[in-house]
Structures are given as C-alpha cells and as structure tokens.
Amino acid sequence: MPITCIAVDDEPLALALLCTFIEQTPFLRLVGRYGSGVEALQGLHELTEKIEVAFLDIQMQELTGLELARVLGQQAAPPRIVFTTAFPQYALEGYKVDALDYLVKPFNYEEFLRAAHKARVYAELTHASAEAAAPAAEEEHIFLKVEYQLVRVALGDILYVEGLKDYVKVHLKSTPRALLSLMSLRAMEEKLPARRFLRIHRSFIVSLDKIEAVRRLTVQIGTETIPVGEQYKEAFTQFLSRWS
C-alpha cells in the first residue's frame, strides 16, 4: 500500500515542488498539503487517515517545522519526519527530534527519492513487525473425517457435540442429520476454540452462542436439554457469571 504523506512549507513554490515529487513517486500518497505549521495542525484534525510520513520545512512563521515535529511526536503513532530547509546548520536540531532524513534546498528528485526510499523501508519493517505480533486469525471451520472423507464443518453451524465411546456425534443447525466422526471427545475439544465452545459434561461440548436457556444444572439448545456434569460445574459457573 502507498505510504500516506503530508507536505508543509510556507514557500508556495517549494511546497508545489515537494508535492510534485510526492505525487510522481508511486509508493507515496499525498493526503495533505499545508502552507504553514499552524495550518497543518488544523488540517490534521480533519484527516481520518493515519499519516506515516511528514515532509516539513524547518523555517516557518508562527510554528517552525521543529516545533511541529515535536507536536506530532506526541501522537500514539507519530509519523516519521523528513525535514527540508535551505539552512544546513539545522540538521543537528532535526536529528534531535528523530528525523528520518534531511533535505537541503534546492534538492532534486533523485535526492528526494533517496529520502522517500528510507521512508519506504521503515514502513515495510513496521508493517512486517505488526503482522508478526498480531494474533493469528481464528479459523471459522474445522475438518472432520466422516465415512472415509474429510468434511468441512463451519463452526457457526455446530449446535453441540456428543461423545459416544470412540466417536463424536456433531449436531448441526443446518441439518437434522448429525455427523459421526471417529475421534475422542477430548480430541474434538482441542479442535474447537475455547471462547466459543465449552465442555459441560463428560459426554457433551456445547456451542455457547447456541444456548437458549440455562437452568441450575442444564442448558437448553433447541429442543435438547443437556446436563452439566459434576466435574464441569466450576467452568460452567464461570460461564454463567459472564452470561448473566
């Protein structure tokens, strides 16, 4: 996805050139252009998109680029900063606010592109880290071996599961005919996500969102009344405290 950017410069020609460079770079997307730091602050409040990179001129009236960078740095997910200026002596100050790069005016497209590539590498690393840290998406189905074939069963279709010695009988919402699979109820319990299913008896696992009524030691799913076993009372009580 293109990296979202803003450009801020109080010199109209410099701002126009900066925006042109951004717009002709395929992996950048300009979402805001501002003629002063104050205007940028006001405009950012109206933006609904997260800004990933801010190209800021340092020497601006009212609010300098350095001051604006410090304000942006207070956000929960601050953008990376690329400073632009005609005064190279400000480079050290720029790096004090953790600038990604520093462009000295007048700069050409090749110089701009080097800074843009730094932003691209940083964005890719950030996205990769976020994906690695994110929990894996929960599957919405399981596969069961039924009569010498694998059958795909949607989790949302399961009403309850009944254990029958070496088999499990999976009762479904979509059909009155239950599925019979050669496996233990414990193995079935391990296949099902704990936040959606609960074992309430040595012979039964129920789908929590299919429970229609709860009595002292039974649950009602459709026309079936399913008992709660003695050793599962504690887990069932914890469920009741969240359900009530």
CSV table of C-alpha atoms in Angstrom, one decimal:
chain,number,residue,atom,x,y,z
A,1,MET,CA,0.0,0.0,0.0
A,2,PRO,CA,1.2,3.6,-0.7
A,3,ILE,CA,2.7,5.5,2.2
A,4,THR,CA,0.4,8.3,3.3
A,5,CYS,CA,2.2,11.7,3.4
A,6,ILE,CA,1.7,15.4,4.2
A,7,ALA,CA,3.8,18.3,2.9
A,8,VAL,CA,4.3,21.5,4.9
A,9,ASP,CA,6.1,24.6,3.6
A,10,ASP,CA,5.4,28.3,3.8
A,11,GLU,CA,7.1,29.0,0.4
A,12,PRO,CA,4.4,28.3,-2.3
A,13,LEU,CA,7.0,27.3,-5.0
A,14,ALA,CA,8.9,25.0,-2.6
A,15,LEU,CA,5.6,23.4,-1.5
A,16,ALA,CA,4.4,22.9,-5.1
A,17,LEU,CA,7.7,21.2,-6.0
A,18,LEU,CA,7.6,19.0,-2.9
A,19,CYS,CA,4.0,17.9,-3.7
A,20,THR,CA,5.0,17.2,-7.3
A,21,PHE,CA,7.8,14.9,-6.2
A,22,ILE,CA,5.5,13.1,-3.8
A,23,GLU,CA,2.8,12.7,-6.4
A,24,GLN,CA,5.2,11.3,-9.0
A,25,THR,CA,6.5,8.7,-6.6
A,26,PRO,CA,4.3,5.5,-6.9
A,27,PHE,CA,4.8,4.3,-3.4
A,28,LEU,CA,3.8,7.6,-1.8
A,29,ARG,CA,0.3,9.1,-1.5
A,30,LEU,CA,-0.2,12.8,-0.7
A,31,VAL,CA,-3.1,13.3,1.7
A,32,GLY,CA,-2.5,16.9,2.8
A,33,ARG,CA,-0.6,20.0,1.7
A,34,TYR,CA,-0.2,23.0,4.0
A,35,GLY,CA,1.3,26.5,3.7
A,36,SER,CA,2.2,26.8,7.4
A,37,GLY,CA,2.7,24.7,10.6
A,38,VAL,CA,-0.5,26.2,12.1
A,39,GLU,CA,-2.5,25.3,9.0
A,40,ALA,CA,-1.1,21.8,9.2
A,41,LEU,CA,-2.2,21.3,12.8
A,42,GLN,CA,-5.6,22.5,11.9
A,43,GLY,CA,-5.8,20.3,8.8
A,44,LEU,CA,-4.6,17.2,10.6
A,45,HIS,CA,-7.5,17.3,13.0
A,46,GLU,CA,-9.8,16.8,10.0
A,47,LEU,CA,-7.9,13.9,8.4
A,48,THR,CA,-9.3,10.5,9.0
A,49,GLU,CA,-6.2,8.6,7.8
A,50,LYS,CA,-3.1,7.8,9.7
A,51,ILE,CA,-0.1,9.9,8.5
A,52,GLU,CA,3.0,7.8,8.0
A,53,VAL,CA,5.5,10.5,6.8
A,54,ALA,CA,5.5,14.3,7.2
A,55,PHE,CA,7.8,16.4,4.9
A,56,LEU,CA,8.3,19.6,6.9
A,57,ASP,CA,10.1,22.8,6.1
A,58,ILE,CA,12.0,23.9,9.2
A,59,GLN,CA,12.0,27.7,8.9
A,60,MET,CA,8.3,28.7,9.0
A,61,GLN,CA,6.5,31.6,10.7
A,62,GLU,CA,4.4,31.1,13.8
A,63,LEU,CA,5.2,27.4,14.1
A,64,THR,CA,8.5,26.0,12.9
A,65,GLY,CA,9.0,22.6,11.4
A,66,LEU,CA,10.9,21.5,14.5
A,67,GLU,CA,8.1,22.6,16.8
A,68,LEU,CA,5.5,20.9,14.6
A,69,ALA,CA,7.6,17.7,14.6
A,70,ARG,CA,7.6,17.8,18.4
A,71,VAL,CA,3.8,18.1,18.5
A,72,LEU,CA,3.4,15.3,16.0
A,73,GLY,CA,5.8,13.2,18.1
A,74,GLN,CA,3.3,13.2,21.0
A,75,GLN,CA,0.7,11.1,19.0
A,76,ALA,CA,0.2,7.5,19.8
A,77,ALA,CA,1.6,6.5,16.3
A,78,PRO,CA,3.6,9.5,15.2
A,79,PRO,CA,4.6,9.9,11.6
A,80,ARG,CA,8.3,9.8,10.5
A,81,ILE,CA,9.7,13.2,9.7
A,82,VAL,CA,11.7,14.3,6.7
A,83,PHE,CA,12.9,17.9,7.1
A,84,THR,CA,13.5,20.3,4.2
A,85,THR,CA,15.4,23.6,4.6
A,86,ALA,CA,17.8,26.0,3.0
A,87,PHE,CA,19.9,26.1,6.1
A,88,PRO,CA,22.1,23.0,6.6
A,89,GLN,CA,23.1,24.2,10.1
A,90,TYR,CA,19.7,23.0,11.3
A,91,ALA,CA,20.5,19.3,10.5
A,92,LEU,CA,21.7,18.6,14.1
A,93,GLU,CA,18.5,20.0,15.6
A,94,GLY,CA,16.5,17.9,13.1
A,95,TYR,CA,18.0,14.7,14.2
A,96,LYS,CA,17.3,15.6,17.9
A,97,VAL,CA,13.6,15.1,17.1
A,98,ASP,CA,14.4,11.7,15.5
A,99,ALA,CA,14.1,12.8,11.9
A,100,LEU,CA,14.2,10.1,9.2
A,101,ASP,CA,16.1,12.3,6.8
A,102,TYR,CA,17.1,15.8,6.0
A,103,LEU,CA,16.9,17.5,2.5
A,104,VAL,CA,18.8,20.7,1.9
A,105,LYS,CA,17.1,23.1,-0.6
A,106,PRO,CA,17.4,23.2,-3.5
A,107,PHE,CA,17.1,19.4,-3.9
A,108,ASN,CA,16.3,17.4,-7.0
A,109,TYR,CA,14.1,14.4,-7.5
A,110,GLU,CA,17.0,12.0,-7.1
A,111,GLU,CA,17.8,13.4,-3.7
A,112,PHE,CA,14.1,13.4,-2.7
A,113,LEU,CA,13.8,9.8,-3.8
A,114,ARG,CA,16.6,8.7,-1.5
A,115,ALA,CA,14.7,10.1,1.4
A,116,ALA,CA,11.5,8.5,0.2
A,117,HIS,CA,13.1,5.1,-0.1
A,118,LYS,CA,14.2,5.4,3.6
A,119,ALA,CA,10.5,6.0,4.4
A,120,ARG,CA,9.5,3.0,2.4
A,121,VAL,CA,12.0,0.7,4.1
A,122,TYR,CA,10.9,1.9,7.5
A,123,ALA,CA,7.2,1.5,6.6
A,124,GLU,CA,7.8,-2.1,5.4
A,125,LEU,CA,9.7,-3.0,8.5
A,126,THR,CA,6.9,-1.5,10.7
A,127,HIS,CA,4.2,-3.4,8.8
A,128,ALA,CA,6.1,-6.6,9.0
A,129,SER,CA,6.6,-6.3,12.8
A,130,ALA,CA,2.9,-5.5,13.3
A,131,GLU,CA,1.9,-8.6,11.3
A,132,ALA,CA,4.3,-10.8,13.2
A,133,ALA,CA,3.0,-9.5,16.5
A,134,ALA,CA,-0.7,-9.8,15.6
A,135,PRO,CA,-2.5,-12.9,16.7
A,136,ALA,CA,-3.3,-15.4,14.1
A,137,ALA,CA,-6.9,-15.1,12.7
A,138,GLU,CA,-9.2,-17.7,14.2
A,139,GLU,CA,-10.4,-20.3,11.6
A,140,GLU,CA,-14.1,-20.3,11.0
A,141,HIS,CA,-14.3,-24.0,10.2
A,142,ILE,CA,-12.8,-27.4,11.1
A,143,PHE,CA,-12.4,-30.6,9.1
A,144,LEU,CA,-13.8,-33.9,10.3
A,145,LYS,CA,-13.3,-37.4,9.0
A,146,VAL,CA,-16.7,-38.7,8.2
A,147,GLU,CA,-17.2,-42.1,6.3
A,148,TYR,CA,-13.7,-42.1,4.8
A,149,GLN,CA,-13.8,-38.5,3.7
A,150,LEU,CA,-12.9,-35.1,5.1
A,151,VAL,CA,-15.9,-32.9,5.7
A,152,ARG,CA,-15.6,-29.2,6.2
A,153,VAL,CA,-17.8,-28.0,9.1
A,154,ALA,CA,-18.5,-24.3,9.8
A,155,LEU,CA,-18.0,-23.5,13.5
A,156,GLY,CA,-21.1,-21.4,13.4
A,157,ASP,CA,-23.2,-24.4,12.3
A,158,ILE,CA,-22.4,-26.5,15.3
A,159,LEU,CA,-25.0,-26.8,18.0
A,160,TYR,CA,-23.3,-29.3,20.3
A,161,VAL,CA,-21.1,-32.3,20.2
A,162,GLU,CA,-21.9,-35.6,21.8
A,163,GLY,CA,-19.3,-38.2,22.8
A,164,LEU,CA,-20.1,-41.9,22.0
A,165,LYS,CA,-17.2,-44.0,23.2
A,166,ASP,CA,-14.7,-43.8,20.2
A,167,TYR,CA,-16.9,-41.5,18.2
A,168,VAL,CA,-18.2,-38.0,18.3
A,169,LYS,CA,-21.7,-37.0,17.1
A,170,VAL,CA,-21.7,-33.4,15.8
A,171,HIS,CA,-25.2,-31.9,15.9
A,172,LEU,CA,-25.7,-29.1,13.3
A,173,LYS,CA,-28.1,-26.2,12.9
A,174,SER,CA,-28.3,-26.6,9.1
A,175,THR,CA,-29.4,-30.3,9.0
A,176,PRO,CA,-31.2,-32.7,11.4
A,177,ARG,CA,-28.7,-35.4,10.4
A,178,ALA,CA,-25.7,-35.3,12.8
A,179,LEU,CA,-22.2,-36.1,11.6
A,180,LEU,CA,-20.4,-39.1,13.1
A,181,SER,CA,-16.6,-38.9,13.2
A,182,LEU,CA,-14.1,-41.4,14.6
A,183,MET,CA,-12.3,-39.4,17.3
A,184,SER,CA,-12.5,-38.9,21.1
A,185,LEU,CA,-14.4,-36.0,22.6
A,186,ARG,CA,-11.2,-34.7,24.1
A,187,ALA,CA,-9.6,-34.5,20.6
A,188,MET,CA,-12.7,-32.7,19.4
A,189,GLU,CA,-12.5,-30.3,22.4
A,190,GLU,CA,-8.9,-29.4,21.3
A,191,LYS,CA,-10.1,-28.6,17.8
A,192,LEU,CA,-12.7,-26.1,18.9
A,193,PRO,CA,-11.9,-22.6,20.1
A,194,ALA,CA,-12.4,-22.2,23.9
A,195,ARG,CA,-14.0,-18.8,23.6
A,196,ARG,CA,-16.9,-20.3,21.5
A,197,PHE,CA,-17.3,-23.8,22.9
A,198,LEU,CA,-17.5,-25.3,26.4
A,199,ARG,CA,-17.4,-28.8,27.7
A,200,ILE,CA,-20.1,-29.1,30.3
A,201,HIS,CA,-20.3,-32.9,30.7
A,202,ARG,CA,-18.0,-35.9,30.1
A,203,SER,CA,-20.2,-36.6,27.0
A,204,PHE,CA,-21.1,-33.1,25.8
A,205,ILE,CA,-19.5,-29.9,24.3
A,206,VAL,CA,-21.9,-27.1,23.6
A,207,SER,CA,-21.7,-24.0,21.4
A,208,LEU,CA,-22.0,-21.1,23.7
A,209,ASP,CA,-23.9,-18.8,21.3
A,210,LYS,CA,-26.4,-21.5,20.6
A,211,ILE,CA,-27.6,-21.8,24.3
A,212,GLU,CA,-31.1,-20.6,24.5
A,213,ALA,CA,-31.8,-21.1,28.2
A,214,VAL,CA,-29.9,-22.0,31.4
A,215,ARG,CA,-31.2,-23.8,34.4
A,216,ARG,CA,-29.4,-24.8,37.5
A,217,LEU,CA,-27.5,-27.8,36.0
A,218,THR,CA,-28.8,-27.9,32.4
A,219,VAL,CA,-28.7,-25.9,29.3
A,220,GLN,CA,-31.2,-25.7,26.5
A,221,ILE,CA,-30.2,-25.8,22.9
A,222,GLY,CA,-33.2,-26.1,20.5
A,223,THR,CA,-35.3,-28.9,21.8
A,224,GLU,CA,-32.4,-30.6,23.6
A,225,THR,CA,-31.8,-30.4,27.3
A,226,ILE,CA,-28.1,-31.1,28.1
A,227,PRO,CA,-26.9,-31.8,31.6
A,228,VAL,CA,-23.9,-30.3,33.3
A,229,GLY,CA,-21.6,-32.8,34.8
A,230,GLU,CA,-20.2,-32.6,38.4
A,231,GLN,CA,-16.6,-32.1,37.4
A,232,TYR,CA,-17.5,-29.3,34.9
A,233,LYS,CA,-19.6,-27.3,37.4
A,234,GLU,CA,-16.8,-24.8,38.1
A,235,ALA,CA,-16.2,-23.9,34.4
A,236,PHE,CA,-20.0,-23.8,33.9
A,237,THR,CA,-20.4,-21.4,36.8
A,238,GLN,CA,-17.7,-19.1,35.4
A,239,PHE,CA,-19.5,-19.1,32.1
A,240,LEU,CA,-22.8,-18.2,33.9
A,241,SER,CA,-21.2,-15.2,35.6
A,242,ARG,CA,-20.3,-13.8,32.1
A,243,TRP,CA,-23.6,-14.8,30.6
A,244,SER,CA,-25.9,-13.4,33.2
